[in-house]
Structure formats: structure tokens, C-alpha cells
Amino acid sequence: MSEIYQMAGHLIRRLQQISVSIFTEHMRDAGYDLTPVQFAALSAIEANPEVDQVTLAGLIAYDPVTLSGVIDRLQKKGLVSRAVSPRDRRARVIALTPRGEKLLAACKPVVWALQDDILSGLDDAERSTFLSLLDKAASAGNAQSRAPLRPRDAG
């Protein structure tokens, strides 16, 4: 059994669990009801106003069908709005509401502050190296993902 403790997949899953736990605790302590994927969606919407749901899913590397439920919850919270796309009547564009803009601005410092807690066992140089290696591994495996990252400029 101890061999799994040295396997990349197991360690990545564990770090994801830790990351979500730390995120949830910090957000709750700050008085916010927001999940990591909700924060990612709000951040991507802010950077890409009036983005459609499929494009948004690619921007945060999330399954479009699952993202629909995330957007539903954000809309119910009054943080985003949906409207018919002016370019494609079949598509809906998503935008932050003033309430969503205010919440995102308030949450960003909390989210940046909790990053150190996620990697608390590493010094600054190790964090930098680790993040660089994570980015390299994620980029190399992106095409194998069920929900690949698709930056807007990549088409």
C-alpha cells in the first residue's frame, strides 16, 4: 500500500483535497460562500466579459455540462446574469452583476493569501519551482484531459 504514497496521481489528488479544504475554510472565515470553481468562473468572466458558457468552460478547464450547474448557482446568488448572445442566438453570454463584481473584488485578496497555506511546506524558491513544474506538467498533459484548458486566444 505504501507505494501509492509516491505516485504522482495520488499526491496530486491529496494536494487537491488540501487545496479545496484550505480554500473553503478561508472563504468561510471571511464570510463568503464561494467554491474554488465558482471563484475561477467569476474570475474568467471578469477577464472575458459576456463570454459564452462553452468558451468559459475552456478558459477554466471545466466540463461544460457540469459548469452549467455552477453558473446556475452563481445566477441564483445574483452574481452573474445570462443573456442571448448577439452573435449566436442559440448561445447565452454570461456577465458579472454589480454584486458579482463586488464579491469578486473582495474575495481576491483572500484567495491570494491562502495560496501560501496550500504550499505551506515549501519555501519561496521551492514554491516557485513547484508551480513552474506543475504548469509544465499540466500543459504537457492538457490534450489528454476530459476538460482541457482552452485559452481564448487559442481558438
PDB file of C-alpha atoms in Angstrom:
ATOM      1  CA  MET A   1       0.000   0.000   0.000  1.00  0.00           C
ATOM      2  CA  SER A   2       2.799   2.477   0.795  1.00  0.00           C
ATOM      3  CA  GLU A   3       3.831   2.567  -2.868  1.00  0.00           C
ATOM      4  CA  ILE A   4       0.823   4.773  -3.687  1.00  0.00           C
ATOM      5  CA  TYR A   5       2.264   7.441  -1.409  1.00  0.00           C
ATOM      6  CA  GLN A   6       4.969   8.041  -4.003  1.00  0.00           C
ATOM      7  CA  MET A   7       2.675   8.052  -7.048  1.00  0.00           C
ATOM      8  CA  ALA A   8       2.054  11.381  -8.785  1.00  0.00           C
ATOM      9  CA  GLY A   9      -1.682  10.795  -9.182  1.00  0.00           C
ATOM     10  CA  HIS A  10      -2.177  10.042  -5.502  1.00  0.00           C
ATOM     11  CA  LEU A  11      -0.111  13.035  -4.380  1.00  0.00           C
ATOM     12  CA  ILE A  12      -1.863  15.387  -6.804  1.00  0.00           C
ATOM     13  CA  ARG A  13      -5.275  14.171  -5.580  1.00  0.00           C
ATOM     14  CA  ARG A  14      -4.204  14.703  -1.967  1.00  0.00           C
ATOM     15  CA  LEU A  15      -2.931  18.196  -2.696  1.00  0.00           C
ATOM     16  CA  GLN A  16      -6.223  18.970  -4.461  1.00  0.00           C
ATOM     17  CA  GLN A  17      -8.113  17.841  -1.346  1.00  0.00           C
ATOM     18  CA  ILE A  18      -5.896  20.039   0.809  1.00  0.00           C
ATOM     19  CA  SER A  19      -6.302  22.980  -1.564  1.00  0.00           C
ATOM     20  CA  VAL A  20     -10.112  22.754  -1.548  1.00  0.00           C
ATOM     21  CA  SER A  21     -10.194  22.376   2.226  1.00  0.00           C
ATOM     22  CA  ILE A  22      -7.989  25.432   2.749  1.00  0.00           C
ATOM     23  CA  PHE A  23      -9.961  27.462   0.194  1.00  0.00           C
ATOM     24  CA  THR A  24     -13.273  26.537   1.819  1.00  0.00           C
ATOM     25  CA  GLU A  25     -12.030  27.325   5.328  1.00  0.00           C
ATOM     26  CA  HIS A  26     -10.568  30.715   4.384  1.00  0.00           C
ATOM     27  CA  MET A  27     -13.640  31.747   2.412  1.00  0.00           C
ATOM     28  CA  ARG A  28     -15.979  30.680   5.217  1.00  0.00           C
ATOM     29  CA  ASP A  29     -13.860  32.533   7.792  1.00  0.00           C
ATOM     30  CA  ALA A  30     -14.005  35.649   5.599  1.00  0.00           C
ATOM     31  CA  GLY A  31     -17.782  35.317   5.342  1.00  0.00           C
ATOM     32  CA  TYR A  32     -18.015  34.247   1.703  1.00  0.00           C
ATOM     33  CA  ASP A  33     -19.978  31.338   0.248  1.00  0.00           C
ATOM     34  CA  LEU A  34     -17.939  30.513  -2.828  1.00  0.00           C
ATOM     35  CA  THR A  35     -16.295  27.327  -4.100  1.00  0.00           C
ATOM     36  CA  PRO A  36     -12.968  27.183  -5.964  1.00  0.00           C
ATOM     37  CA  VAL A  37     -14.676  26.573  -9.310  1.00  0.00           C
ATOM     38  CA  GLN A  38     -17.155  29.392  -8.675  1.00  0.00           C
ATOM     39  CA  PHE A  39     -14.229  31.717  -7.972  1.00  0.00           C
ATOM     40  CA  ALA A  40     -12.479  30.533 -11.151  1.00  0.00           C
ATOM     41  CA  ALA A  41     -15.642  31.119 -13.182  1.00  0.00           C
ATOM     42  CA  LEU A  42     -16.163  34.614 -11.763  1.00  0.00           C
ATOM     43  CA  SER A  43     -12.510  35.484 -12.420  1.00  0.00           C
ATOM     44  CA  ALA A  44     -12.710  34.253 -16.022  1.00  0.00           C
ATOM     45  CA  ILE A  45     -15.978  36.110 -16.606  1.00  0.00           C
ATOM     46  CA  GLU A  46     -14.399  39.295 -15.275  1.00  0.00           C
ATOM     47  CA  ALA A  47     -11.455  38.892 -17.652  1.00  0.00           C
ATOM     48  CA  ASN A  48     -13.739  37.902 -20.571  1.00  0.00           C
ATOM     49  CA  PRO A  49     -16.950  39.935 -20.322  1.00  0.00           C
ATOM     50  CA  GLU A  50     -20.010  38.450 -21.999  1.00  0.00           C
ATOM     51  CA  VAL A  51     -18.324  35.089 -22.505  1.00  0.00           C
ATOM     52  CA  ASP A  52     -20.426  32.122 -23.603  1.00  0.00           C
ATOM     53  CA  GLN A  53     -20.609  29.021 -21.423  1.00  0.00           C
ATOM     54  CA  VAL A  54     -18.606  26.720 -23.720  1.00  0.00           C
ATOM     55  CA  THR A  55     -15.784  29.243 -24.002  1.00  0.00           C
ATOM     56  CA  LEU A  56     -15.889  29.817 -20.241  1.00  0.00           C
ATOM     57  CA  ALA A  57     -15.547  26.085 -19.634  1.00  0.00           C
ATOM     58  CA  GLY A  58     -12.406  26.033 -21.779  1.00  0.00           C
ATOM     59  CA  LEU A  59     -10.982  29.076 -20.032  1.00  0.00           C
ATOM     60  CA  ILE A  60     -11.098  27.326 -16.649  1.00  0.00           C
ATOM     61  CA  ALA A  61     -10.599  23.735 -17.893  1.00  0.00           C
ATOM     62  CA  TYR A  62     -14.012  22.559 -16.706  1.00  0.00           C
ATOM     63  CA  ASP A  63     -16.601  20.267 -18.255  1.00  0.00           C
ATOM     64  CA  PRO A  64     -19.248  22.459 -19.994  1.00  0.00           C
ATOM     65  CA  VAL A  65     -22.173  20.347 -18.786  1.00  0.00           C
ATOM     66  CA  THR A  66     -21.001  20.453 -15.169  1.00  0.00           C
ATOM     67  CA  LEU A  67     -20.253  24.151 -15.492  1.00  0.00           C
ATOM     68  CA  SER A  68     -23.912  24.745 -16.323  1.00  0.00           C
ATOM     69  CA  GLY A  69     -24.832  23.863 -12.730  1.00  0.00           C
ATOM     70  CA  VAL A  70     -22.089  26.130 -11.409  1.00  0.00           C
ATOM     71  CA  ILE A  71     -23.440  29.033 -13.471  1.00  0.00           C
ATOM     72  CA  ASP A  72     -26.988  28.242 -12.308  1.00  0.00           C
ATOM     73  CA  ARG A  73     -25.844  28.544  -8.679  1.00  0.00           C
ATOM     74  CA  LEU A  74     -23.963  31.779  -9.370  1.00  0.00           C
ATOM     75  CA  GLN A  75     -27.043  33.192 -11.063  1.00  0.00           C
ATOM     76  CA  LYS A  76     -29.258  32.209  -8.113  1.00  0.00           C
ATOM     77  CA  LYS A  77     -26.806  34.024  -5.823  1.00  0.00           C
ATOM     78  CA  GLY A  78     -27.196  37.126  -8.003  1.00  0.00           C
ATOM     79  CA  LEU A  79     -23.526  37.112  -9.017  1.00  0.00           C
ATOM     80  CA  VAL A  80     -23.918  36.572 -12.775  1.00  0.00           C
ATOM     81  CA  SER A  81     -26.511  37.184 -15.451  1.00  0.00           C
ATOM     82  CA  ARG A  82     -27.203  35.356 -18.688  1.00  0.00           C
ATOM     83  CA  ALA A  83     -28.425  36.855 -21.942  1.00  0.00           C
ATOM     84  CA  VAL A  84     -28.856  35.717 -25.523  1.00  0.00           C
ATOM     85  CA  SER A  85     -25.626  36.187 -27.444  1.00  0.00           C
ATOM     86  CA  PRO A  86     -25.783  38.967 -30.029  1.00  0.00           C
ATOM     87  CA  ARG A  87     -23.527  36.834 -32.290  1.00  0.00           C
ATOM     88  CA  ASP A  88     -25.316  33.487 -31.907  1.00  0.00           C
ATOM     89  CA  ARG A  89     -28.970  33.420 -30.838  1.00  0.00           C
ATOM     90  CA  ARG A  90     -28.551  29.795 -29.664  1.00  0.00           C
ATOM     91  CA  ALA A  91     -25.825  30.726 -27.181  1.00  0.00           C
ATOM     92  CA  ARG A  92     -26.059  32.560 -23.873  1.00  0.00           C
ATOM     93  CA  VAL A  93     -23.442  35.010 -22.714  1.00  0.00           C
ATOM     94  CA  ILE A  94     -22.571  35.345 -19.061  1.00  0.00           C
ATOM     95  CA  ALA A  95     -21.678  38.586 -17.307  1.00  0.00           C
ATOM     96  CA  LEU A  96     -20.906  39.600 -13.756  1.00  0.00           C
ATOM     97  CA  THR A  97     -23.597  41.539 -11.977  1.00  0.00           C
ATOM     98  CA  PRO A  98     -22.587  44.510  -9.813  1.00  0.00           C
ATOM     99  CA  ARG A  99     -22.977  42.173  -6.827  1.00  0.00           C
ATOM    100  CA  GLY A 100     -20.683  39.639  -8.510  1.00  0.00           C
ATOM    101  CA  GLU A 101     -18.081  42.323  -9.261  1.00  0.00           C
ATOM    102  CA  LYS A 102     -18.133  43.466  -5.642  1.00  0.00           C
ATOM    103  CA  LEU A 103     -17.852  39.929  -4.252  1.00  0.00           C
ATOM    104  CA  LEU A 104     -15.015  39.004  -6.611  1.00  0.00           C
ATOM    105  CA  ALA A 105     -13.058  42.141  -5.700  1.00  0.00           C
ATOM    106  CA  ALA A 106     -13.496  41.354  -2.004  1.00  0.00           C
ATOM    107  CA  CYS A 107     -12.534  37.673  -2.404  1.00  0.00           C
ATOM    108  CA  LYS A 108      -9.383  38.106  -4.480  1.00  0.00           C
ATOM    109  CA  PRO A 109      -7.135  39.146  -1.582  1.00  0.00           C
ATOM    110  CA  VAL A 110      -8.401  36.205   0.481  1.00  0.00           C
ATOM    111  CA  VAL A 111      -7.689  33.769  -2.346  1.00  0.00           C
ATOM    112  CA  TRP A 112      -4.207  35.184  -2.937  1.00  0.00           C
ATOM    113  CA  ALA A 113      -3.445  34.984   0.782  1.00  0.00           C
ATOM    114  CA  LEU A 114      -4.477  31.336   1.066  1.00  0.00           C
ATOM    115  CA  GLN A 115      -2.081  30.259  -1.683  1.00  0.00           C
ATOM    116  CA  ASP A 116       0.786  30.237   0.815  1.00  0.00           C
ATOM    117  CA  ASP A 117      -1.178  27.902   3.090  1.00  0.00           C
ATOM    118  CA  ILE A 118      -1.703  25.409   0.264  1.00  0.00           C
ATOM    119  CA  LEU A 119       2.050  25.079  -0.175  1.00  0.00           C
ATOM    120  CA  SER A 120       2.990  25.760   3.439  1.00  0.00           C
ATOM    121  CA  GLY A 121       5.676  23.059   3.498  1.00  0.00           C
ATOM    122  CA  LEU A 122       7.704  24.788   0.786  1.00  0.00           C
ATOM    123  CA  ASP A 123       9.966  27.810   0.968  1.00  0.00           C
ATOM    124  CA  ASP A 124       9.669  30.591  -1.624  1.00  0.00           C
ATOM    125  CA  ALA A 125      12.177  29.081  -4.048  1.00  0.00           C
ATOM    126  CA  GLU A 126      10.583  25.640  -3.773  1.00  0.00           C
ATOM    127  CA  ARG A 127       7.120  27.137  -4.360  1.00  0.00           C
ATOM    128  CA  SER A 128       8.316  28.877  -7.481  1.00  0.00           C
ATOM    129  CA  THR A 129       9.934  25.697  -8.803  1.00  0.00           C
ATOM    130  CA  PHE A 130       6.921  23.574  -7.852  1.00  0.00           C
ATOM    131  CA  LEU A 131       4.437  25.926  -9.569  1.00  0.00           C
ATOM    132  CA  SER A 132       6.620  26.034 -12.667  1.00  0.00           C
ATOM    133  CA  LEU A 133       6.775  22.232 -12.781  1.00  0.00           C
ATOM    134  CA  LEU A 134       3.013  21.919 -12.178  1.00  0.00           C
ATOM    135  CA  ASP A 135       2.369  24.306 -15.052  1.00  0.00           C
ATOM    136  CA  LYS A 136       4.759  22.369 -17.293  1.00  0.00           C
ATOM    137  CA  ALA A 137       3.141  19.006 -16.453  1.00  0.00           C
ATOM    138  CA  ALA A 138      -0.413  20.372 -16.811  1.00  0.00           C
ATOM    139  CA  SER A 139       0.428  21.995 -20.138  1.00  0.00           C
ATOM    140  CA  ALA A 140       2.040  18.821 -21.457  1.00  0.00           C
ATOM    141  CA  GLY A 141      -0.982  16.730 -20.489  1.00  0.00           C
ATOM    142  CA  ASN A 142      -3.655  19.249 -21.444  1.00  0.00           C
ATOM    143  CA  ALA A 143      -4.778  17.383 -24.569  1.00  0.00           C
ATOM    144  CA  GLN A 144      -5.370  14.233 -22.501  1.00  0.00           C
ATOM    145  CA  SER A 145      -7.819  15.978 -20.185  1.00  0.00           C
ATOM    146  CA  ARG A 146     -11.569  15.415 -20.401  1.00  0.00           C
ATOM    147  CA  ALA A 147     -11.830  19.181 -19.900  1.00  0.00           C
ATOM    148  CA  PRO A 148      -8.729  20.765 -21.441  1.00  0.00           C
ATOM    149  CA  LEU A 149      -7.708  24.328 -20.824  1.00  0.00           C
ATOM    150  CA  ARG A 150      -8.559  26.382 -23.889  1.00  0.00           C
ATOM    151  CA  PRO A 151      -7.320  29.947 -23.606  1.00  0.00           C
ATOM    152  CA  ARG A 152      -9.411  32.337 -25.655  1.00  0.00           C
ATOM    153  CA  ASP A 153      -6.538  33.269 -27.974  1.00  0.00           C
ATOM    154  CA  ALA A 154      -6.067  29.567 -28.822  1.00  0.00           C
ATOM    155  CA  GLY A 155      -9.363  29.462 -30.663  1.00  0.00           C
TER     156      GLY A 155
END
